[in-house]
Short mmCIF file of C-alpha atoms in Angstrom, two decimals:
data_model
loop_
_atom_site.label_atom_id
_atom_site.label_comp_id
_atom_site.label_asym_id
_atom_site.label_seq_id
_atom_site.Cartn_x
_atom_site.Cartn_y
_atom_site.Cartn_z
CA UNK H 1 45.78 -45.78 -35.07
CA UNK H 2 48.67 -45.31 -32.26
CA UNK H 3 48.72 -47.94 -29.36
CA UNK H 4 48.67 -44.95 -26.93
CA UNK H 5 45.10 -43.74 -28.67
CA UNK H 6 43.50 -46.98 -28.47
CA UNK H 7 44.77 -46.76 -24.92
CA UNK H 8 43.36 -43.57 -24.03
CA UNK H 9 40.13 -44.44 -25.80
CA UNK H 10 39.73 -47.86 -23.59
CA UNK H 11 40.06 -46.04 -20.96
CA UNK H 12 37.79 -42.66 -21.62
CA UNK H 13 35.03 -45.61 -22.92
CA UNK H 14 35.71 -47.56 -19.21
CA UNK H 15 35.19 -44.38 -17.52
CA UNK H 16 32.10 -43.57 -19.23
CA UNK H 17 30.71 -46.86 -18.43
CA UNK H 18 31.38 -47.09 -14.86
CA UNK H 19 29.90 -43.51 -14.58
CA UNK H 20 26.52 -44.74 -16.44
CA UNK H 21 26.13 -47.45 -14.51
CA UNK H 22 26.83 -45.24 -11.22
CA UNK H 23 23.57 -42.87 -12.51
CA UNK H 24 21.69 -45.63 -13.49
CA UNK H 25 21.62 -47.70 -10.08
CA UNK H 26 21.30 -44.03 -8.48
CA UNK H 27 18.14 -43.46 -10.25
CA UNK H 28 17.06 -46.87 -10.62
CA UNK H 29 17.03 -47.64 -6.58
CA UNK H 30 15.97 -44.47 -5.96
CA UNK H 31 12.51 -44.44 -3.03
CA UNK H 32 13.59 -48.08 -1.92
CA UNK H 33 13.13 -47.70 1.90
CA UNK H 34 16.22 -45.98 3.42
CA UNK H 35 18.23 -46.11 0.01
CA UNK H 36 19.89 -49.39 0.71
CA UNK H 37 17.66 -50.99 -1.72
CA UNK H 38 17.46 -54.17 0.75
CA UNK H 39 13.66 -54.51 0.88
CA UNK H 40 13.18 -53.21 4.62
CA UNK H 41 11.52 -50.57 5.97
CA UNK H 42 13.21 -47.88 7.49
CA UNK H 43 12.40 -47.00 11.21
CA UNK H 44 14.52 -43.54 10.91
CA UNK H 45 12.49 -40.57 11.93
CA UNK H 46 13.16 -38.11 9.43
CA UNK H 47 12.16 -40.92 6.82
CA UNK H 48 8.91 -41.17 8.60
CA UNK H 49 8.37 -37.60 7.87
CA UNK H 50 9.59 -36.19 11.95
CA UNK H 51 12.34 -34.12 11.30
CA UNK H 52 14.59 -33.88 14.06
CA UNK H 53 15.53 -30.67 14.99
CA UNK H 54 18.40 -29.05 16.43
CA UNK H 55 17.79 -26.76 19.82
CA UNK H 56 18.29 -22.99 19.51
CA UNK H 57 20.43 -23.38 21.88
CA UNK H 58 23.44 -25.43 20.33
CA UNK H 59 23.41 -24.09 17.04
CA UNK H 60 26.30 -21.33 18.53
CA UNK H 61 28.01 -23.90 20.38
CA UNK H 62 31.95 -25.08 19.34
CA UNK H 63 33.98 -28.05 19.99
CA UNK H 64 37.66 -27.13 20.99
CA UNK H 65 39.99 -29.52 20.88
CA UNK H 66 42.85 -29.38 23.47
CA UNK H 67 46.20 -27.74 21.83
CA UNK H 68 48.79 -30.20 22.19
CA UNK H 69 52.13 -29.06 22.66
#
């Protein structure tokens, strides 16, 4: 085997790793308060099942920046 394949294959198997382990704490931690996973209850409305809603009003509204020039 080539020193660039074993290479390549290190690093493909590295990648693959990290990304496991990435889906496995997602799904691992997942309904744990606020998704911290730090043991505290979250105070947030919409996790307290209060969505908060946006007025009629400003869903048209747009934020222009001044043109500098």
């Amino acid at each position: 085997m080539d020193w660039q394949q074993l290479l390549v294959g290190l690093i493909v198997t590295a990648a693959a790793c990290y990304l496991g382990r990435q889906a496995w704490h997602a799904w691992r931690d997942r309904g744990a308060g606020c998704g911290g996973g730090c043991g505290k209850t979250c105070t947030s409305d919409a996790a307290n099942g209060q969505a908060a809603l946006i007025p009629p009003e400003q869903l048209t509204l747009r934020h222009h920046s001044p043109k500098r020039g």
